[in-house]
Amino acid sequence: MSRRLSRRFPVLAGSVPWLLFVSVLYLFAEVVMIQLEGLGGIGLGDARTRIGGGILVISCLIHGSSRVISAHPAFDDGYRGWLMGVPWTNRKRLPFLPVEMVWEDVVVVGWFILLAKTLPVSIAPWLVVAWLTANLVMLGWSFFLTRTTGFCYLTALGLGFAIHSIRQQYVSLAILAATYVVAYEGLKRALDAFPWEPRKLPNLSTNVQITDLSSDVHGLVGSSGHAGWPYERMLGQVIDPRGISRPDAILITLLAMFWLYVLSSLLPNHLDRAVPAAFVFMIVSWAAPLIRLGIYTSGYENPLSPLGRIATFRLVIPRHDVVCLTPLCAGLAGVLVLLAFRRFAPLEIVLPIATAVVVLVTLLGPPSLRRWRLTGGHRLAIGVQKNNRDFVEAG
Amino acid sequence: MIELIEIVQHYGVRPVLKGVSLRIERGEVVAVVGPNGMGKTTLLAVMAGVLFPQHGEVLINGIKRRETMEGEFEIRKKSVYLPDKPWLPAGRTGLEFLLAVGVLYDVERERLMEHARRLLELFDLSRLGDSPIRTYSAGQKKKVALCSALVADAPLLILDEPFSGGLDPSGLLTLKRIIQRLARRHSSTIVLSSPVPELIEELATRILVVREGEIVAFETLEGLKGLAGHRGRLGDVLERFMFPDTHEKLECYFQEFLP
């Protein structure tokens, strides 16, 4: 009976333990708060709203995000591999859980809203906002993984607008609903394009993506193969350096700038709004250029020691030292933008722009990672592999 | 074809290579010999593109190293550099490692699978082919590293001390025969360093003697003997180039401490 039920209503069946757990937790918190009120005769109305409401909001966030994570094949290698082996296409429903919102989700959120009725203040819209936000964040992430990048940016933009108008609950809800419609279309397109190899984040390791293999070789090499020193450095890292494209860099920067503005605008005080933006600018203007420098120079070292430079009167080695130029310019450009525009616009706007300039110059400044690795005036070195237990020395 | 023009290489204050120029033709097996710390490994690393010399040019098949992305990538695809101490992925099996290297070099899939298995068999690693490399002995690690250089099917091999590192007699023989075959039948260009004169005598078409960052001689075996004015074994000939005062030092030592 229960098996039939879970087959018919998989989302609901999967959510029941969660619903029970949250209900017990919520009721326990409520009972404790009521007891405290009775004992002390103190008004804990606000506190009670916060604790009970907090539990429900967090529950909605968790449920909204877990719905996508548990259902989308992009998040599960095993599931994705299995799907590739069966005759599934997007014309059929996904065999286990649907990724998109279904009526059973409405039941789950409705149950939370019902529980929230015991609170002195209505938080129903907040619960829906929380569920939708978490769901959209994970859908946006799935678009990144499935290379449906345009919808990833659109979702992030919609979420930004929704957060910006968070004080007007119903406006925020309307924006989230509109964003969901866009994300739904993105989800359909992503599943239409199945099968895909999920995109990996850029990293500092010596992984090389090995694709386009016949299945027998693929089975042995795996999705990423380490070929050790010197093969990774000589070839692995220049075949697919996982660089970022120019349009992506520009869009990511604009979105980051917008989000920085959105988050700082949540603060009520006009003056306070510049504080988080200033904090982020200070961190980014140092960290972004340094991270770039780290990625470029890890395993690609100075061809001559500082002492050697002095002794040979080669204080500057242009083909090598060019690697420092973009990081320097990035930090400098951010400061210049800040100084130039602070008189014309409020800091809460100028600071995100300056931060965006730092990020943009860091991402797009020459030389490209591949050009540097192939033609830079560096010395190839073992780098992190030497102190890594994943590698052994031969010879 | 490899061409080095006026290469000067420093790491710090002391120059390791001082204006080295040479030309190696296709199909040659060149052995680089010289005393310890005199620039053999540095010379090979400059040829391989691992080092960026402070002065001079390296040309491989007429393409200048590190000049353009396309040119450098083309060179890297067609050459293998195996340092004396490569670092291998400890958790991967020998077969996985060879396949990963073959994939990097775009070796055709069917050939890659078969070639990798056959190389493991040749170097007596068949039974270990499916075990993680971390379980291999020192000699077995060296063998699998050598297999990786061969599985790439590259026409240019730059091998730093390929015969050292605990290779057993069977491994030495196998490698020697493969190098000879690659050079003679496939016109592969092979540059290697080795301190063992007997091996060099059998393998090398030309011998490059390096001392104190300069080329002392770059000749065939016969040419080298002629230059040295000595018709004996290669070991004795090399001694005259590399260690001209060794005999004198030994005599002095015997007289003072072991009369």
XYZ file of C-alpha atoms in Angstrom:
654
model
C 0.000 0.000 0.000
C 2.716 2.449 1.076
C 4.815 1.402 -1.922
C 1.905 2.160 -4.259
C 1.378 5.466 -2.559
C 5.014 6.433 -2.888
C 4.944 5.446 -6.553
C 1.914 7.624 -7.210
C 2.962 10.570 -5.084
C 6.745 10.337 -4.895
C 7.339 13.935 -3.814
C 4.785 13.753 -1.027
C 5.946 10.330 0.132
C 9.539 11.546 0.197
C 8.544 14.663 2.137
C 6.502 12.974 4.872
C 9.448 12.242 7.229
C 10.603 15.819 6.791
C 7.104 17.158 7.460
C 6.810 15.062 10.624
C 10.237 16.117 11.883
C 9.584 19.814 11.294
C 6.114 19.590 12.854
C 7.452 17.957 16.027
C 10.308 20.458 16.236
C 7.980 23.364 15.651
C 5.405 22.191 18.198
C 8.132 21.546 20.775
C 9.514 25.049 20.291
C 6.047 26.515 20.538
C 5.163 24.596 23.716
C 8.414 25.683 25.359
C 7.755 29.302 24.434
C 4.172 29.185 25.743
C 5.378 27.618 28.996
C 7.995 30.322 29.395
C 5.352 32.948 28.802
C 3.122 31.388 31.435
C 5.906 31.022 33.995
C 7.512 34.392 33.700
C 4.542 36.426 32.668
C 6.741 38.049 30.126
C 5.639 38.879 26.604
C 7.588 36.639 24.269
C 5.342 37.302 21.339
C 8.154 38.577 19.129
C 10.577 35.910 20.240
C 7.975 33.253 19.637
C 7.385 34.578 16.142
C 11.069 34.445 15.454
C 11.746 30.926 16.712
C 8.697 29.129 15.322
C 8.711 31.185 12.154
C 12.433 30.690 11.784
C 12.041 26.923 11.950
C 9.362 27.008 9.266
C 11.259 29.411 6.986
C 14.415 27.291 7.222
C 12.352 24.162 6.562
C 10.945 25.754 3.419
C 14.440 26.728 2.290
C 15.708 23.189 2.831
C 12.730 21.562 1.129
C 12.804 23.959 -1.818
C 16.475 23.332 -2.512
C 16.459 19.594 -1.803
C 13.622 19.109 -4.291
C 15.934 20.136 -7.141
C 19.070 18.465 -5.778
C 17.381 15.111 -5.245
C 15.497 15.100 -8.554
C 17.870 16.666 -11.099
C 20.277 14.238 -12.800
C 22.915 16.994 -13.024
C 23.530 16.639 -9.289
C 23.907 12.859 -9.202
C 26.571 11.104 -11.318
C 25.087 7.657 -10.709
C 21.560 8.721 -11.653
C 22.828 10.543 -14.739
C 24.864 7.533 -15.832
C 21.863 5.256 -15.344
C 19.616 7.602 -17.333
C 22.121 7.591 -20.187
C 21.826 3.818 -20.327
C 18.017 3.660 -20.490
C 15.818 4.880 -23.344
C 14.705 8.034 -21.538
C 14.039 11.305 -23.346
C 12.540 14.538 -22.129
C 9.225 13.558 -23.721
C 8.737 11.253 -20.767
C 8.734 12.282 -17.116
C 11.895 11.660 -15.153
C 11.580 8.145 -13.740
C 11.897 9.001 -10.042
C 11.078 12.571 -9.058
C 10.017 15.484 -11.225
C 12.372 18.483 -10.946
C 9.676 21.073 -11.606
C 7.147 22.183 -9.020
C 4.165 19.810 -8.676
C 0.964 19.993 -6.625
C 2.538 17.853 -3.908
C 4.976 20.717 -3.253
C 1.971 22.952 -2.701
C 0.729 20.467 -0.097
C 4.080 20.562 1.716
C 4.297 24.357 1.778
C 0.565 24.479 2.601
C 1.225 22.296 5.645
C 3.924 24.693 6.831
C 1.531 27.623 6.289
C -1.080 25.776 8.314
C 1.378 25.301 11.165
C 2.297 28.979 10.970
C -1.334 29.884 11.637
C -0.618 29.381 15.353
C 1.852 32.270 15.284
C 0.608 35.713 16.223
C 1.907 37.233 12.992
C 1.187 35.838 9.516
C 4.321 34.631 7.768
C 2.616 32.739 4.931
C 4.069 34.891 2.113
C 7.557 34.541 3.650
C 7.284 30.781 3.550
C 6.383 30.798 -0.143
C 9.167 33.312 -0.860
C 11.656 31.111 1.007
C 10.614 27.934 -0.836
C 10.676 29.587 -4.247
C 13.988 31.339 -3.601
C 15.750 28.152 -2.530
C 14.235 26.230 -5.420
C 15.286 28.882 -7.926
C 18.818 29.090 -6.529
C 19.288 25.369 -7.108
C 17.642 25.524 -10.531
C 20.041 28.339 -11.426
C 22.944 26.167 -10.270
C 21.625 23.289 -12.374
C 21.600 25.611 -15.417
C 25.264 26.340 -14.781
C 26.055 22.627 -14.546
C 24.074 21.751 -17.663
C 25.567 24.652 -19.627
C 22.179 26.332 -20.053
C 24.082 29.428 -19.038
C 21.627 32.040 -20.332
C 18.915 30.769 -18.001
C 21.415 30.696 -15.146
C 21.997 34.435 -15.598
C 18.279 35.167 -16.014
C 17.456 33.259 -12.836
C 20.169 35.084 -10.903
C 18.831 38.400 -12.206
C 15.249 37.554 -11.224
C 16.343 36.438 -7.786
C 18.236 39.695 -7.364
C 15.146 41.762 -8.179
C 13.056 39.626 -5.826
C 15.496 40.126 -2.959
C 15.689 43.839 -3.730
C 11.937 44.200 -3.238
C 11.798 41.816 -0.295
C 10.110 44.427 1.923
C 7.107 44.353 -0.385
C 6.270 40.690 0.023
C 3.725 40.435 -2.776
C 5.892 42.295 -5.295
C 8.754 39.971 -4.398
C 6.441 36.975 -4.776
C 5.289 38.152 -8.195
C 8.907 38.560 -9.364
C 9.761 35.104 -8.051
C 6.768 33.617 -9.858
C 7.826 35.296 -13.120
C 11.392 34.069 -12.605
C 10.070 30.572 -12.014
C 8.285 30.638 -15.374
C 11.588 31.521 -17.060
C 13.431 28.864 -15.054
C 10.807 26.273 -16.005
C 11.526 26.956 -19.673
C 15.257 26.658 -18.933
C 14.710 23.349 -17.183
C 12.813 21.997 -20.186
C 15.649 23.030 -22.518
C 18.312 21.591 -20.229
C 16.538 18.235 -20.070
C 15.963 18.347 -23.837
C 19.712 18.622 -24.282
C 20.398 15.521 -22.153
C 22.876 13.777 -22.011
C 25.469 16.292 -20.872
C 28.708 16.067 -18.977
C 28.223 18.451 -16.033
C 30.488 21.445 -16.069
C 33.173 21.517 -13.404
C 34.339 24.592 -11.561
C 37.725 26.014 -12.520
C 40.316 24.859 -10.053
C 43.990 24.954 -9.215
C 44.533 21.234 -9.393
C 46.158 19.435 -12.265
C 42.994 17.699 -13.397
C 42.547 17.323 -17.085
C 39.131 16.676 -18.515
C 39.205 13.725 -20.789
C 36.140 13.539 -22.942
C 35.400 12.011 -26.306
C 36.625 8.592 -25.386
C 35.362 5.280 -26.556
C 33.532 3.588 -23.694
C 36.213 0.992 -22.969
C 38.965 3.581 -22.558
C 36.599 5.895 -20.693
C 35.842 3.155 -18.215
C 39.509 2.850 -17.372
C 40.579 6.469 -17.423
C 37.468 7.860 -15.770
C 35.981 11.291 -16.266
C 39.190 13.017 -15.294
C 42.648 11.597 -15.545
C 45.849 12.582 -13.825
C 48.910 11.977 -15.875
C 51.389 13.339 -13.319
C 54.571 15.312 -13.936
C 55.505 16.388 -16.566
C 52.577 15.292 -18.771
C 49.914 17.347 -17.008
C 51.974 20.495 -17.149
C 53.194 19.991 -20.709
C 49.891 18.968 -22.291
C 47.037 18.355 -19.842
C 46.819 21.929 -18.698
C 46.919 23.434 -22.163
C 44.356 21.181 -23.822
C 41.507 22.404 -21.637
C 42.550 25.185 -19.273
C 38.909 25.815 -18.307
C 39.146 29.485 -19.017
C 36.154 31.767 -18.948
C 34.701 33.229 -22.144
C 34.512 36.981 -22.640
C 30.677 37.245 -22.667
C 30.462 35.029 -19.583
C 33.039 37.171 -17.793
C 31.104 40.353 -18.566
C 27.743 38.892 -17.539
C 29.124 37.366 -14.338
C 30.693 40.687 -13.416
C 27.505 42.647 -14.091
C 25.494 40.155 -12.057
C 27.984 40.275 -9.175
C 27.792 44.068 -9.214
C 23.986 43.963 -9.224
C 23.904 41.463 -6.362
C 26.309 43.514 -4.302
C 24.030 46.502 -4.778
C 20.941 44.407 -3.948
C 22.414 43.003 -0.746
C 23.687 46.341 0.513
C 20.321 47.951 -0.311
C 18.676 45.627 2.228
C 20.130 47.747 5.000
C 17.659 50.429 6.120
C 20.137 53.258 6.719
C 21.457 55.061 3.648
C 24.935 55.486 5.138
C 25.126 51.906 6.382
C 24.510 50.623 2.868
C 28.003 51.593 1.755
C 29.618 49.564 4.551
C 29.114 46.027 3.181
C 29.892 47.258 -0.343
C 33.124 48.841 0.931
C 33.980 45.644 2.777
C 33.415 43.535 -0.336
C 35.423 45.991 -2.461
C 38.362 45.843 -0.061
C 38.361 42.052 -0.069
C 37.795 41.650 -3.821
C 40.345 44.259 -4.884
C 43.045 42.192 -3.159
C 41.727 38.673 -3.415
C 40.684 38.556 -7.091
C 44.085 39.670 -8.489
C 45.917 37.410 -6.036
C 43.787 34.393 -6.953
C 44.513 35.047 -10.620
C 48.220 35.322 -9.882
C 48.039 32.060 -7.913
C 46.321 30.221 -10.769
C 48.812 31.548 -13.318
C 51.985 30.915 -11.333
C 51.173 27.595 -9.677
C 53.618 25.274 -11.437
C 54.811 28.060 -13.765
C 57.656 29.611 -11.884
C 60.095 32.465 -12.223
C 62.834 31.477 -14.700
C 65.500 33.277 -12.691
C 65.963 33.782 -8.944
C 65.902 37.375 -7.604
C 69.638 37.153 -6.992
C 70.133 35.891 -10.531
C 68.178 38.849 -11.874
C 70.424 41.285 -10.052
C 73.614 39.448 -11.000
C 72.687 39.276 -14.686
C 71.211 42.799 -14.809
C 67.883 41.331 -15.907
C 65.685 43.025 -13.352
C 62.683 42.752 -15.650
C 61.935 39.655 -17.719
C 59.043 40.903 -19.868
C 57.862 37.468 -21.066
C 57.543 36.356 -17.437
C 56.719 39.530 -15.550
C 53.700 40.241 -17.762
C 51.861 37.816 -15.485
C 51.877 40.441 -12.714
C 50.594 43.243 -14.909
C 46.888 42.376 -15.012
C 46.592 41.761 -11.241
C 48.264 45.129 -10.609
C 46.045 46.905 -13.141
C 42.918 45.272 -11.722
C 43.460 46.635 -8.219
C 44.531 50.003 -9.564
C 41.536 50.278 -11.903
C 39.144 49.632 -9.016
C 40.695 52.401 -6.924
C 40.684 54.827 -9.868
C 36.996 54.190 -10.590
C 36.224 54.732 -6.930
C 38.134 58.017 -6.817
C 36.763 59.253 -10.130
C 33.073 58.581 -9.557
C 32.517 59.008 -5.838
C 31.596 62.682 -6.325
C 28.974 61.948 -8.930
C 27.108 59.030 -7.378
C 26.459 57.613 -3.909
C 29.023 55.156 -2.563
C 26.490 52.335 -2.469
C 26.450 52.500 -6.285
C 30.087 53.462 -6.963
C 31.531 50.697 -4.782
C 29.774 47.843 -6.642
C 30.904 49.406 -9.945
C 34.510 49.621 -8.719
C 34.315 46.011 -7.519
C 32.956 44.957 -10.908
C 35.823 46.717 -12.674
C 38.348 44.821 -10.522
C 36.670 41.500 -11.320
C 36.350 42.288 -15.023
C 39.976 43.303 -15.452
C 41.052 40.238 -13.456
C 39.013 37.910 -15.643
C 39.735 39.466 -19.023
C 43.195 40.990 -18.686
C 45.914 39.541 -20.933
C 47.515 37.100 -21.315
C 44.896 34.366 -21.424
C 45.657 31.361 -19.258
C 46.365 29.161 -22.273
C 48.611 31.737 -23.944
C 50.569 32.169 -20.707
C 50.995 28.451 -20.211
C 52.160 27.884 -23.772
C 54.233 30.953 -24.534
C 55.044 32.614 -21.203
C 58.633 33.051 -20.099
C 58.295 30.727 -17.118
C 59.937 27.582 -15.822
C 57.621 24.582 -15.677
C 57.785 23.017 -12.244
C 56.282 20.061 -10.440
C 54.420 22.436 -8.140
C 51.814 21.029 -5.763
C 52.295 17.456 -6.949
C 55.570 17.241 -5.060
C 53.884 17.556 -1.682
C 50.805 15.660 -2.669
C 50.204 12.125 -1.461
C 48.387 11.394 -4.706
C 51.704 11.346 -6.571
C 54.832 9.237 -6.226
C 58.306 9.860 -7.519
C 59.746 7.365 -9.983
C 63.444 6.968 -10.582
C 65.044 18.108 -35.948
C 66.239 20.019 -32.917
C 68.244 23.205 -33.145
C 69.660 25.165 -30.229
C 71.140 28.580 -30.950
C 73.354 30.327 -28.410
C 71.492 29.080 -25.350
C 72.369 30.733 -22.063
C 70.622 29.421 -18.974
C 70.892 30.678 -15.419
C 68.861 29.602 -12.394
C 70.621 32.007 -10.102
C 73.952 33.763 -10.369
C 76.008 30.961 -11.941
C 75.347 30.228 -15.633
C 74.533 26.556 -16.174
C 74.632 26.697 -19.973
C 76.964 29.137 -21.695
C 76.071 29.857 -25.308
C 75.237 26.308 -26.342
C 74.486 25.770 -30.036
C 73.784 22.426 -31.655
C 71.699 20.683 -34.263
C 70.233 17.200 -34.044
C 68.801 15.619 -37.205
C 65.723 13.457 -37.524
C 66.318 9.784 -36.717
C 69.391 10.432 -34.598
C 69.988 8.957 -31.162
C 72.051 11.486 -29.257
C 73.546 10.651 -25.880
C 74.343 13.572 -23.603
C 77.214 12.840 -21.232
C 79.179 14.897 -18.781
C 80.219 15.188 -15.151
C 77.574 15.721 -12.479
C 76.133 19.217 -12.184
C 77.551 20.410 -15.496
C 74.300 21.077 -17.335
C 73.094 17.794 -18.870
C 69.638 17.867 -17.282
C 69.344 21.599 -17.904
C 70.214 21.103 -21.566
C 67.522 18.425 -21.940
C 64.973 20.576 -20.073
C 65.696 23.509 -22.411
C 65.157 21.264 -25.438
C 61.945 19.933 -23.881
C 60.580 23.436 -23.285
C 60.453 23.049 -19.516
C 62.932 25.906 -19.104
C 62.828 29.328 -20.676
C 66.462 30.225 -21.407
C 67.661 33.721 -20.697
C 69.203 33.929 -24.125
C 69.028 32.014 -27.366
C 66.466 30.078 -29.347
C 65.188 26.521 -29.415
C 63.709 25.277 -32.670
C 61.922 21.962 -33.060
C 61.238 20.965 -36.667
C 61.848 24.592 -37.604
C 59.253 25.932 -35.132
C 60.559 28.284 -32.461
C 59.622 27.203 -28.943
C 57.211 29.425 -27.004
C 56.814 31.829 -29.892
C 53.160 31.173 -30.762
C 50.441 29.158 -29.025
C 49.813 27.010 -32.085
C 53.505 26.332 -32.663
C 54.248 25.433 -29.062
C 51.175 23.197 -28.832
C 52.209 21.443 -32.034
C 55.698 20.826 -30.617
C 54.328 19.513 -27.323
C 51.992 17.110 -29.110
C 54.906 15.636 -31.026
C 57.491 15.359 -28.280
C 57.768 13.510 -25.006
C 60.006 14.623 -22.184
C 60.668 12.150 -19.417
C 62.709 13.646 -16.569
C 64.942 11.438 -14.452
C 62.403 11.644 -11.633
C 58.866 11.923 -12.977
C 55.902 12.052 -10.587
C 53.273 9.447 -11.243
C 49.655 9.358 -10.062
C 49.874 7.045 -7.037
C 46.238 5.983 -6.970
C 45.951 5.163 -10.653
C 46.811 1.735 -12.011
C 49.658 1.413 -14.472
C 47.207 0.816 -17.301
C 45.058 3.835 -16.379
C 48.167 6.005 -16.282
C 49.316 4.878 -19.712
C 45.837 5.445 -21.146
C 45.684 8.921 -19.634
C 49.017 9.805 -21.261
C 47.941 8.291 -24.580
C 44.732 10.315 -24.531
C 46.725 13.506 -23.980
C 48.737 12.683 -27.092
C 45.611 11.864 -29.136
C 46.688 8.299 -29.782
C 44.046 6.417 -31.689
C 41.860 4.575 -29.139
C 42.163 0.996 -30.309
C 45.917 1.287 -30.784
C 46.252 2.943 -27.379
C 44.531 0.111 -25.499
C 46.518 -2.567 -27.293
C 49.825 -0.699 -27.153
C 49.499 0.043 -23.431
C 48.834 -3.606 -22.613
C 51.690 -4.749 -24.838
C 54.174 -2.325 -23.276
C 53.211 -3.493 -19.790
C 53.792 -7.044 -20.940
C 57.184 -6.148 -22.456
C 58.385 -4.590 -19.224
C 57.074 -7.490 -17.111
C 54.293 -5.384 -15.594
C 51.303 -7.358 -16.881
C 50.357 -8.662 -13.463
C 50.705 -5.198 -11.929
C 48.919 -3.364 -14.715
C 45.701 -3.229 -12.743
C 47.288 -2.343 -9.389
C 47.759 1.225 -8.142
C 51.192 2.646 -8.936
C 51.838 3.315 -5.242
C 52.240 -0.454 -4.763
C 55.047 -0.684 -7.348
C 58.731 -1.031 -6.461
C 61.184 1.708 -7.509
C 62.218 -0.203 -10.618
C 58.621 -0.929 -11.578
C 57.750 2.754 -11.238
C 60.629 3.584 -13.552
C 59.405 0.984 -16.013
C 55.859 2.312 -16.103
C 57.234 5.833 -16.548
C 59.243 4.613 -19.547
C 56.124 2.904 -20.911
C 54.323 6.241 -20.675
C 56.967 7.876 -22.863
C 56.614 5.112 -25.439
C 52.823 4.884 -25.455
C 52.586 8.502 -26.637
C 53.878 7.496 -30.105
C 55.751 10.821 -30.332
C 58.466 11.201 -32.971
C 60.736 13.094 -30.552
C 61.779 11.557 -27.241
C 63.841 13.455 -24.676
C 64.781 11.035 -21.921
C 66.793 12.081 -18.884
C 68.630 9.091 -17.384
C 66.213 6.489 -18.768
C 68.496 3.586 -17.769
C 68.863 4.557 -14.121
C 66.366 4.258 -11.261
C 66.505 0.558 -10.541
C 65.808 -0.979 -13.955
C 66.538 -4.721 -14.014
C 68.614 -6.303 -16.838
C 65.464 -7.281 -18.706
C 64.188 -3.701 -18.522
C 67.541 -2.355 -19.725
C 67.589 -4.724 -22.673
C 63.976 -4.000 -23.614
C 64.459 -0.249 -23.529
C 67.705 -0.458 -25.477
C 66.100 -2.535 -28.227
C 63.042 -0.281 -28.447
C 65.187 2.858 -28.739
C 67.244 1.262 -31.513
C 64.110 0.168 -33.356
C 62.393 3.556 -33.022
C 65.397 5.389 -34.433
C 66.174 2.964 -37.256
C 62.728 1.974 -38.460
C 60.574 4.937 -37.469
C 63.090 7.791 -37.784
C 62.302 8.912 -34.256
C 64.686 11.442 -32.807
C 65.884 10.430 -29.371
C 67.984 12.496 -27.004
C 68.989 10.793 -23.789
C 71.461 11.157 -20.996
C 73.259 8.235 -19.425
C 76.427 7.730 -17.400
C 76.950 4.176 -18.750
C 79.460 4.195 -21.672
C 78.585 0.634 -22.760
C 74.956 1.583 -23.347
C 75.889 4.770 -25.161
C 78.317 2.881 -27.354
C 75.522 0.559 -28.479
C 72.819 3.179 -28.917
C 74.090 6.590 -29.825
C 74.614 7.819 -33.345
C 76.315 10.883 -31.871
C 77.630 11.705 -28.419
C 77.360 15.140 -26.880
C 79.909 15.851 -24.176
C 78.988 18.722 -21.860
C 81.350 20.198 -19.308
C 80.875 23.355 -17.262
C 77.908 24.437 -19.357
C 79.692 24.193 -22.674
C 79.850 21.611 -25.423
C 83.235 19.944 -25.362
C 82.480 17.555 -28.208
C 79.551 16.501 -30.350
C 80.664 13.636 -32.546
C 80.027 10.086 -33.612
C 81.822 7.395 -31.624
C 84.598 7.217 -34.193
C 84.844 10.984 -34.410
C 85.121 11.192 -30.639
C 87.910 8.630 -30.594
C 89.704 10.588 -33.271
C 89.374 13.816 -31.319
C 90.643 12.177 -28.161
C 93.501 10.464 -29.992
C 92.596 7.235 -28.232
C 91.195 4.110 -29.903
C 90.163 2.261 -26.732
C 86.805 1.830 -25.042
C 84.328 4.709 -24.945
C 84.702 4.924 -21.155
C 88.400 5.742 -21.557
C 87.705 8.189 -24.374
C 85.058 10.016 -22.339
C 87.375 10.146 -19.366
C 89.826 12.205 -21.415
C 87.094 14.698 -22.257
C 85.257 14.831 -18.990
C 87.856 14.102 -16.354
C 91.259 14.894 -17.868
C 92.942 15.194 -14.470
C 91.415 12.118 -12.830
C 94.506 9.938 -13.445
C 96.794 12.569 -12.017
C 94.598 12.958 -8.923
C 94.478 9.193 -8.405
C 98.266 8.834 -8.634
C 98.673 11.622 -6.141
C 96.180 9.980 -3.763
C 97.867 6.562 -4.024
C 101.273 8.036 -3.302
C 100.053 9.938 -0.255
C 97.547 7.558 1.321
C 97.819 4.096 -0.280
C 101.546 3.696 -1.105
